[in-house]
Amino acid sequence: MKWMYEEMVKIRYYEDQMVEVYSEGKAPVFNIGAGTVPGEMHLAAGQEPAAVGICAHLTKDDTVTAPHRPHHHAIAKGVDLKRMTAEIFGRETGLGKGKGGHMHLFDPAVKFSCGGIVAAGLPHAVGAAMAAKMKGTDWIAVSFIGEGAANAGAFHESLNLAALWNLPLIVVVEDNAYGISVPKTSSTSVASNDMRAGAYGIAGAYVKDNDPIAMYKASEEAVSRARDGQGPTIIEIETHRYLGHFQGDPELYRDKEEVPGLRKQDPILKLKKQLQADGIADTELEEMEQLAKKAVDEAYQFARDSDFPKPEAALQDVFTSEMTKEVE
Amino acid sequence: METAKKRMLSGNKAMAEAISQEMKRDPNVFVLGEDIGVYGGIFGSTQGLMETYGPDRVLDTPISETAFIGAAIGAAAEGMRPIAELMFVDFFGVCMDQIYNHMAKIPYMSGGNVRLPMVLMTAVGGGYNDAAQHSQTLYATFAHMPGMKVVAPSTPYDLKGMMTSAIRDDNPVVFMFHKSLQGLGWMDQLDESVGSVPEEAYTVPLNEAKVVREGKDVTIVGIQMMTHYAVKAAEKLAEEGIEAEVIDLRSLAPIDKKTILASLKKTHRLLVVDEDYLSYGMTAEIAAIAAEEALYDLEAPVRRLALPDVPIPYSSPLEDFVIPGAEQIYEEVKKLLDEN
C-alpha cells in the first residue's frame, strides 16, 4: 500500500507538472505544435488506481501494453522516468530518441509499450502472453484500455483468442465514462465491460469508486489466476479523468461542477487516510511524497538539459541492419 | 555437364521446406494463421509442419486477422520469430492497422529499441477467376509504407532462399507469394511453378533484383508472374533478332535501383510490367527511378504495362483482358522499339 501511495503521488505530480510544462510556449495563441512539449497531450490525473493497483503485482518480466493516455501505466510499471520525459520533450536521450513522443513510449527493459490506436495494444499483449507460455515461464501480460476500446473489433478478437488458448492475459478497462466526448451510456451496450467476460468464458471483476485498494485486491486474484495457468481476466475499474481528453479540450460535453465534485473523492487522499489509520506516521508519508516529487523534478530537468536529435537522425531506425546472431 | 541429379520442388514445398528448416534450427520460430495447421495452408506453404512440430508451434487461428497478426507483433517483441499468414492479400483491410501502424512503425518509434523479427506471408495473384476480392497483388500498397521489407519471389529456388532470409531477418518482412507459382493441384499447372531447389538451407538476399535473361536492346522489369511472361515474350522477340534483358525485381522494398540502372545503361529502353494496378504503383515507381537517374540513357519514353485501374473481373475474357500476358508484353516491346 505504501508503494501504491508513493507511485500515485508521483504520477499525479508528474501530470500536474506536465500541465504547466505543456502550456509553455503555447500562449498567447494555443498552438498544439509549439512549445516545450509539442503535439497532442493526454493526461491521466485521477486514473492512478487502475495503474498502481495491478502493477503492484507485476515484475519487470511481465508485459504491459497501454493506450494513448499512458503516463500512469508507464510510471507504475517502472519505465525509466528520465528517458520517458526526454522522449515527451522530443530529445535524443528519449526512449525512442525523439521518434515516438508521448503516445509511443517503448521501454523493453521493463517490457512496456503503448500506442495511439484504440484497442490495438490488446493483440500485442496476447502475443506477449503467447510468448510467455511458449517459453514456459510464469510471465503474464496486462493490457490497459479505455472503456471506449471495448467496442473495437480488436478487443473481441483478442479476448476470444486469449480465452481459446488459455493465455495469461489481464485486460484492465479504465472506465472514465467518456470516449473523448461520448459518454459510455451512449456507446456501450452493457453496464460494465466485466460482463463481457461471460461471452468468452473467462473471469471478470468490477472495481467501484476508483478505489486503489479494491483494485489491488481484484488484481491480486487475476494475476495469480494468470500465473497459475487459469487463463485471462477482464477487470473494469470505475475511474475519473480530471482533465480533458487532451490538453486544450474545451470539455463542452460535461458539467462544470463534475470535476470539482470528483476531486473531493480523490483516491490519493483516500489512500492517505487509510495509511494514517493503519498507523503510518505523517513524517513517513511526507518523506515518501518528497521522494516521489524529487524523482519527477529530476526527470523534467534531465529532459530540459538533453539535446534535440540531429535532424538527419530522422532517416535512421526504419530498419535494423544487423542480422540475428546465428543460432544452433 | 551436370553430374548431380537436381531435385525438383514446387513453390509451396520449397516455402514449407524453408520454414521447416528454420523451425528446426531456431526454437523461437513458429507459424500461425488460418488453416495453416492440419490443412497445411490453403496454398500449401505450411505443408507437413503440423506433423513435424505439432500444434504448439503450428497454430491454427480463428478468423481474427487483427488478433493473430497483432499477436505475432507482440510475440516478436518478446524475442520470438513468428511467421503469420494472411490467407489472401485482399483481406488486408480487416487487419491493416496492425500491419502498417504497428508492425511497420514500432521499430522506428522506439528509436530502434524494439525489433520485430517477423514474417507476414500472404498469397497474391489472379488468373484463376476468383474475382475482385481474391485476385489482387497489391504490391505497391505494402511497398509504399516504410518499415516493412516487401518481397515477391517468382521461382521455387527464390521462394525457399528468400523465406529463409525473411525468417532470419530482424525486420518485419512481408512475403508475397503468387498462387499460380505454388504448384497447386487445383490450379493451372505451370512449368514455372516447379524448379530445382537444393536440400540444404541457403539464403537469397532480400534487396537484390535478378537479371534472368541478358539482352542489349530493351530492359523489361517484371515482378513475379510477369517476369515469367516477360521471359516468354523475350523468347519470341529473340526469333526476330531483338534481345530483351529481363529483370525479376523480387524485392519491392527496399528496391534494387542499381540492377535496373545498370541494365538501362546497356539497353537504353525500358518496359515495366506489373500485375498490380497501374496508377501510383510499382510501374510508376520504376519509371520515376528511370526518369530521375537514367533519363539521358534512355532513347525512348518509358512504357508501362499493368492492370488498368479496374477491380479484377470474374469472367475469363474480362480477366484475361486486364491481366497482362506474354503477348501484350511482346507488343509493348515492339511499340517501344518503334519509337523514334
mmCIF file of N, CA and C in Angstrom, chain B residues 90-169:
data_model
loop_
_atom_site.group_PDB
_atom_site.id
_atom_site.type_symbol
_atom_site.label_atom_id
_atom_site.label_comp_id
_atom_site.label_asym_id
_atom_site.label_seq_id
_atom_site.Cartn_x
_atom_site.Cartn_y
_atom_site.Cartn_z
ATOM 1 N N ASP B 90 -5.845 -9.753 -50.310
ATOM 2 C CA ASP B 90 -7.081 -8.965 -50.409
ATOM 3 C C ASP B 90 -7.727 -8.746 -49.040
ATOM 4 N N PHE B 91 -7.414 -9.577 -48.073
ATOM 5 C CA PHE B 91 -8.050 -9.471 -46.753
ATOM 6 C C PHE B 91 -7.353 -8.456 -45.843
ATOM 7 N N PHE B 92 -6.364 -7.744 -46.380
ATOM 8 C CA PHE B 92 -5.595 -6.844 -45.508
ATOM 9 C C PHE B 92 -6.468 -5.784 -44.842
ATOM 10 N N GLY B 93 -7.607 -5.503 -45.470
ATOM 11 C CA GLY B 93 -8.474 -4.459 -44.924
ATOM 12 C C GLY B 93 -8.946 -4.730 -43.513
ATOM 13 N N VAL B 94 -9.041 -5.987 -43.144
ATOM 14 C CA VAL B 94 -9.538 -6.294 -41.803
ATOM 15 C C VAL B 94 -8.432 -6.221 -40.747
ATOM 16 N N CYS B 95 -7.200 -6.017 -41.164
ATOM 17 C CA CYS B 95 -6.107 -6.039 -40.177
ATOM 18 C C CYS B 95 -4.981 -5.073 -40.516
ATOM 19 N N MET B 96 -5.231 -4.147 -41.451
ATOM 20 C CA MET B 96 -4.127 -3.293 -41.900
ATOM 21 C C MET B 96 -3.581 -2.421 -40.782
ATOM 22 N N ASP B 97 -4.415 -2.080 -39.809
ATOM 23 C CA ASP B 97 -3.907 -1.253 -38.707
ATOM 24 C C ASP B 97 -2.718 -1.927 -38.039
ATOM 25 N N GLN B 98 -2.861 -3.221 -37.782
ATOM 26 C CA GLN B 98 -1.755 -3.931 -37.136
ATOM 27 C C GLN B 98 -0.522 -3.946 -38.037
ATOM 28 N N ILE B 99 -0.747 -4.025 -39.342
ATOM 29 C CA ILE B 99 0.387 -4.141 -40.267
ATOM 30 C C ILE B 99 1.120 -2.804 -40.404
ATOM 31 N N TYR B 100 0.398 -1.756 -40.787
ATOM 32 C CA TYR B 100 1.146 -0.535 -41.122
ATOM 33 C C TYR B 100 1.301 0.429 -39.953
ATOM 34 N N ASN B 101 0.400 0.350 -38.960
ATOM 35 C CA ASN B 101 0.555 1.265 -37.826
ATOM 36 C C ASN B 101 1.416 0.691 -36.720
ATOM 37 N N HIS B 102 1.544 -0.621 -36.692
ATOM 38 C CA HIS B 102 2.259 -1.247 -35.575
ATOM 39 C C HIS B 102 3.483 -2.026 -36.058
ATOM 40 N N MET B 103 3.256 -3.069 -36.856
ATOM 41 C CA MET B 103 4.386 -3.861 -37.332
ATOM 42 C C MET B 103 5.439 -2.972 -38.008
ATOM 43 N N ALA B 104 4.977 -2.077 -38.859
ATOM 44 C CA ALA B 104 5.910 -1.262 -39.637
ATOM 45 C C ALA B 104 6.485 -0.086 -38.850
ATOM 46 N N LYS B 105 5.808 0.358 -37.805
ATOM 47 C CA LYS B 105 6.236 1.608 -37.166
ATOM 48 C C LYS B 105 6.862 1.467 -35.793
ATOM 49 N N ILE B 106 6.570 0.357 -35.104
ATOM 50 C CA ILE B 106 7.094 0.222 -33.735
ATOM 51 C C ILE B 106 8.628 0.255 -33.700
ATOM 52 N N PRO B 107 9.311 -0.455 -34.603
ATOM 53 C CA PRO B 107 10.787 -0.366 -34.545
ATOM 54 C C PRO B 107 11.273 1.081 -34.656
ATOM 55 N N TYR B 108 10.674 1.847 -35.537
ATOM 56 C CA TYR B 108 11.098 3.241 -35.736
ATOM 57 C C TYR B 108 10.725 4.109 -34.540
ATOM 58 N N MET B 109 9.461 4.015 -34.102
ATOM 59 C CA MET B 109 9.001 4.872 -32.999
ATOM 60 C C MET B 109 9.771 4.590 -31.708
ATOM 61 N N SER B 110 10.296 3.380 -31.607
ATOM 62 C CA SER B 110 11.058 3.036 -30.402
ATOM 63 C C SER B 110 12.519 3.420 -30.558
ATOM 64 N N GLY B 111 12.853 4.118 -31.639
ATOM 65 C CA GLY B 111 14.243 4.501 -31.865
ATOM 66 C C GLY B 111 15.144 3.289 -32.069
ATOM 67 N N GLY B 112 14.577 2.237 -32.602
ATOM 68 C CA GLY B 112 15.353 1.014 -32.850
ATOM 69 C C GLY B 112 15.477 0.106 -31.636
ATOM 70 N N ASN B 113 14.817 0.479 -30.543
ATOM 71 C CA ASN B 113 14.942 -0.327 -29.317
ATOM 72 C C ASN B 113 14.048 -1.560 -29.295
ATOM 73 N N VAL B 114 13.027 -1.564 -30.120
ATOM 74 C CA VAL B 114 12.181 -2.753 -30.234
ATOM 75 C C VAL B 114 12.353 -3.309 -31.640
ATOM 76 N N ARG B 115 12.678 -4.574 -31.721
ATOM 77 C CA ARG B 115 12.795 -5.219 -33.031
ATOM 78 C C ARG B 115 11.654 -6.190 -33.203
ATOM 79 N N LEU B 116 11.168 -6.283 -34.414
ATOM 80 C CA LEU B 116 10.073 -7.209 -34.699
ATOM 81 C C LEU B 116 10.514 -8.175 -35.795
ATOM 82 N N PRO B 117 11.214 -9.234 -35.394
ATOM 83 C CA PRO B 117 11.690 -10.206 -36.380
ATOM 84 C C PRO B 117 10.564 -11.146 -36.778
ATOM 85 N N MET B 118 9.702 -10.678 -37.658
ATOM 86 C CA MET B 118 8.539 -11.495 -38.028
ATOM 87 C C MET B 118 8.341 -11.506 -39.538
ATOM 88 N N VAL B 119 7.660 -12.522 -39.984
ATOM 89 C CA VAL B 119 7.321 -12.619 -41.403
ATOM 90 C C VAL B 119 5.805 -12.627 -41.511
ATOM 91 N N LEU B 120 5.303 -11.793 -42.407
ATOM 92 C CA LEU B 120 3.881 -11.842 -42.739
ATOM 93 C C LEU B 120 3.811 -12.371 -44.160
ATOM 94 N N MET B 121 3.371 -13.634 -44.305
ATOM 95 C CA MET B 121 3.294 -14.160 -45.675
ATOM 96 C C MET B 121 1.853 -14.118 -46.155
ATOM 97 N N THR B 122 1.714 -13.866 -47.452
ATOM 98 C CA THR B 122 0.369 -13.690 -47.982
ATOM 99 C C THR B 122 0.336 -14.026 -49.467
ATOM 100 N N ALA B 123 -0.811 -14.571 -49.895
ATOM 101 C CA ALA B 123 -0.951 -15.005 -51.281
ATOM 102 C C ALA B 123 -1.454 -13.875 -52.160
ATOM 103 N N VAL B 124 -0.865 -13.739 -53.334
ATOM 104 C CA VAL B 124 -1.292 -12.713 -54.286
ATOM 105 C C VAL B 124 -1.554 -13.364 -55.640
ATOM 106 N N GLY B 125 -2.133 -12.581 -56.523
ATOM 107 C CA GLY B 125 -2.229 -13.004 -57.914
ATOM 108 C C GLY B 125 -3.602 -13.438 -58.365
ATOM 109 N N GLY B 126 -3.852 -13.196 -59.652
ATOM 110 C CA GLY B 126 -5.126 -13.579 -60.250
ATOM 111 C C GLY B 126 -4.892 -14.579 -61.363
ATOM 112 N N GLY B 127 -5.845 -14.600 -62.283
ATOM 113 C CA GLY B 127 -5.713 -15.508 -63.415
ATOM 114 C C GLY B 127 -6.444 -16.809 -63.219
ATOM 115 N N TYR B 128 -7.281 -16.898 -62.207
ATOM 116 C CA TYR B 128 -7.995 -18.157 -61.974
ATOM 117 C C TYR B 128 -9.468 -17.902 -61.614
ATOM 118 N N ASN B 129 -9.983 -16.781 -62.097
ATOM 119 C CA ASN B 129 -11.426 -16.494 -61.982
ATOM 120 C C ASN B 129 -11.937 -16.430 -60.552
ATOM 121 N N ASP B 130 -11.194 -15.831 -59.667
ATOM 122 C CA ASP B 130 -11.670 -15.713 -58.290
ATOM 123 C C ASP B 130 -12.188 -14.304 -58.000
ATOM 124 N N ALA B 131 -12.137 -13.461 -59.007
ATOM 125 C CA ALA B 131 -12.758 -12.135 -58.972
ATOM 126 C C ALA B 131 -12.109 -11.138 -58.008
ATOM 127 N N ALA B 132 -12.822 -10.047 -57.807
ATOM 128 C CA ALA B 132 -12.208 -8.819 -57.286
ATOM 129 C C ALA B 132 -11.702 -8.879 -55.852
ATOM 130 N N GLN B 133 -12.234 -9.790 -55.028
ATOM 131 C CA GLN B 133 -11.809 -9.826 -53.619
ATOM 132 C C GLN B 133 -10.796 -10.930 -53.313
ATOM 133 N N HIS B 134 -10.384 -11.692 -54.344
ATOM 134 C CA HIS B 134 -9.443 -12.789 -54.110
ATOM 135 C C HIS B 134 -8.342 -12.875 -55.161
ATOM 136 N N SER B 135 -8.117 -11.817 -55.911
ATOM 137 C CA SER B 135 -7.185 -11.943 -57.040
ATOM 138 C C SER B 135 -6.166 -10.827 -57.149
ATOM 139 N N GLN B 136 -6.125 -9.944 -56.179
ATOM 140 C CA GLN B 136 -5.245 -8.780 -56.318
ATOM 141 C C GLN B 136 -3.799 -9.132 -55.981
ATOM 142 N N THR B 137 -2.894 -8.256 -56.400
ATOM 143 C CA THR B 137 -1.499 -8.427 -55.983
ATOM 144 C C THR B 137 -1.118 -7.371 -54.940
ATOM 145 N N LEU B 138 -1.537 -6.131 -55.107
ATOM 146 C CA LEU B 138 -1.355 -5.081 -54.093
ATOM 147 C C LEU B 138 0.088 -4.903 -53.630
ATOM 148 N N TYR B 139 1.023 -5.130 -54.543
ATOM 149 C CA TYR B 139 2.443 -4.953 -54.172
ATOM 150 C C TYR B 139 2.700 -3.547 -53.641
ATOM 151 N N ALA B 140 2.191 -2.558 -54.387
ATOM 152 C CA ALA B 140 2.558 -1.168 -54.090
ATOM 153 C C ALA B 140 1.981 -0.696 -52.763
ATOM 154 N N THR B 141 0.806 -1.230 -52.406
ATOM 155 C CA THR B 141 0.182 -0.820 -51.146
ATOM 156 C C THR B 141 1.146 -1.069 -49.979
ATOM 157 N N PHE B 142 1.787 -2.224 -50.008
ATOM 158 C CA PHE B 142 2.693 -2.571 -48.917
ATOM 159 C C PHE B 142 4.056 -1.912 -49.089
ATOM 160 N N ALA B 143 4.538 -1.889 -50.337
ATOM 161 C CA ALA B 143 5.863 -1.314 -50.585
ATOM 162 C C ALA B 143 5.872 0.190 -50.330
ATOM 163 N N HIS B 144 4.707 0.807 -50.397
ATOM 164 C CA HIS B 144 4.604 2.260 -50.191
ATOM 165 C C HIS B 144 4.876 2.677 -48.747
ATOM 166 N N MET B 145 4.569 1.799 -47.809
ATOM 167 C CA MET B 145 4.658 2.175 -46.395
ATOM 168 C C MET B 145 6.035 1.830 -45.851
ATOM 169 N N PRO B 146 6.733 2.795 -45.285
ATOM 170 C CA PRO B 146 8.063 2.481 -44.765
ATOM 171 C C PRO B 146 7.990 1.568 -43.540
ATOM 172 N N GLY B 147 9.029 0.783 -43.368
ATOM 173 C CA GLY B 147 9.135 -0.044 -42.170
ATOM 174 C C GLY B 147 8.938 -1.526 -42.400
ATOM 175 N N MET B 148 8.557 -1.902 -43.617
ATOM 176 C CA MET B 148 8.438 -3.326 -43.912
ATOM 177 C C MET B 148 9.313 -3.622 -45.120
ATOM 178 N N LYS B 149 10.041 -4.733 -45.049
ATOM 179 C CA LYS B 149 10.662 -5.233 -46.263
ATOM 180 C C LYS B 149 9.568 -5.990 -47.006
ATOM 181 N N VAL B 150 9.501 -5.820 -48.311
ATOM 182 C CA VAL B 150 8.454 -6.483 -49.092
ATOM 183 C C VAL B 150 9.103 -7.244 -50.242
ATOM 184 N N VAL B 151 8.851 -8.535 -50.301
ATOM 185 C CA VAL B 151 9.446 -9.348 -51.365
ATOM 186 C C VAL B 151 8.369 -10.140 -52.091
ATOM 187 N N ALA B 152 8.658 -10.458 -53.353
ATOM 188 C CA ALA B 152 7.735 -11.220 -54.194
ATOM 189 C C ALA B 152 8.541 -12.181 -55.079
ATOM 190 N N PRO B 153 8.967 -13.305 -54.528
ATOM 191 C CA PRO B 153 9.802 -14.244 -55.288
ATOM 192 C C PRO B 153 8.994 -14.936 -56.387
ATOM 193 N N SER B 154 9.691 -15.351 -57.449
ATOM 194 C CA SER B 154 8.970 -15.932 -58.587
ATOM 195 C C SER B 154 9.377 -17.360 -58.928
ATOM 196 N N THR B 155 10.369 -17.907 -58.251
ATOM 197 C CA THR B 155 10.780 -19.290 -58.554
ATOM 198 C C THR B 155 10.841 -20.095 -57.258
ATOM 199 N N PRO B 156 10.719 -21.412 -57.342
ATOM 200 C CA PRO B 156 10.848 -22.227 -56.138
ATOM 201 C C PRO B 156 12.191 -22.006 -55.431
ATOM 202 N N TYR B 157 13.259 -21.823 -56.213
ATOM 203 C CA TYR B 157 14.578 -21.573 -55.611
ATOM 204 C C TYR B 157 14.547 -20.303 -54.748
ATOM 205 N N ASP B 158 13.982 -19.236 -55.308
ATOM 206 C CA ASP B 158 13.916 -17.974 -54.566
ATOM 207 C C ASP B 158 12.897 -18.044 -53.429
ATOM 208 N N LEU B 159 11.818 -18.767 -53.626
ATOM 209 C CA LEU B 159 10.828 -18.895 -52.548
ATOM 210 C C LEU B 159 11.478 -19.488 -51.309
ATOM 211 N N LYS B 160 12.312 -20.505 -51.523
ATOM 212 C CA LYS B 160 12.977 -21.112 -50.361
ATOM 213 C C LYS B 160 14.052 -20.177 -49.788
ATOM 214 N N GLY B 161 14.901 -19.673 -50.668
ATOM 215 C CA GLY B 161 16.018 -18.852 -50.194
ATOM 216 C C GLY B 161 15.574 -17.548 -49.568
ATOM 217 N N MET B 162 14.548 -16.929 -50.140
ATOM 218 C CA MET B 162 14.091 -15.650 -49.591
ATOM 219 C C MET B 162 13.265 -15.864 -48.334
ATOM 220 N N MET B 163 12.560 -16.992 -48.240
ATOM 221 C CA MET B 163 11.844 -17.280 -46.993
ATOM 222 C C MET B 163 12.851 -17.487 -45.858
ATOM 223 N N THR B 164 13.922 -18.202 -46.144
ATOM 224 C CA THR B 164 14.952 -18.400 -45.120
ATOM 225 C C THR B 164 15.521 -17.047 -44.689
ATOM 226 N N SER B 165 15.814 -16.187 -45.644
ATOM 227 C CA SER B 165 16.329 -14.848 -45.303
ATOM 228 C C SER B 165 15.307 -14.053 -44.509
ATOM 229 N N ALA B 166 14.055 -14.159 -44.906
ATOM 230 C CA ALA B 166 12.993 -13.389 -44.236
ATOM 231 C C ALA B 166 12.869 -13.806 -42.770
ATOM 232 N N ILE B 167 12.948 -15.112 -42.524
ATOM 233 C CA ILE B 167 12.815 -15.599 -41.141
ATOM 234 C C ILE B 167 14.011 -15.142 -40.309
ATOM 235 N N ARG B 168 15.193 -15.148 -40.923
ATOM 236 C CA ARG B 168 16.395 -14.767 -40.167
ATOM 237 C C ARG B 168 16.551 -13.261 -40.017
ATOM 238 N N ASP B 169 15.817 -12.486 -40.821
ATOM 239 C CA ASP B 169 15.951 -11.027 -40.778
ATOM 240 C C ASP B 169 15.322 -10.485 -39.493
#
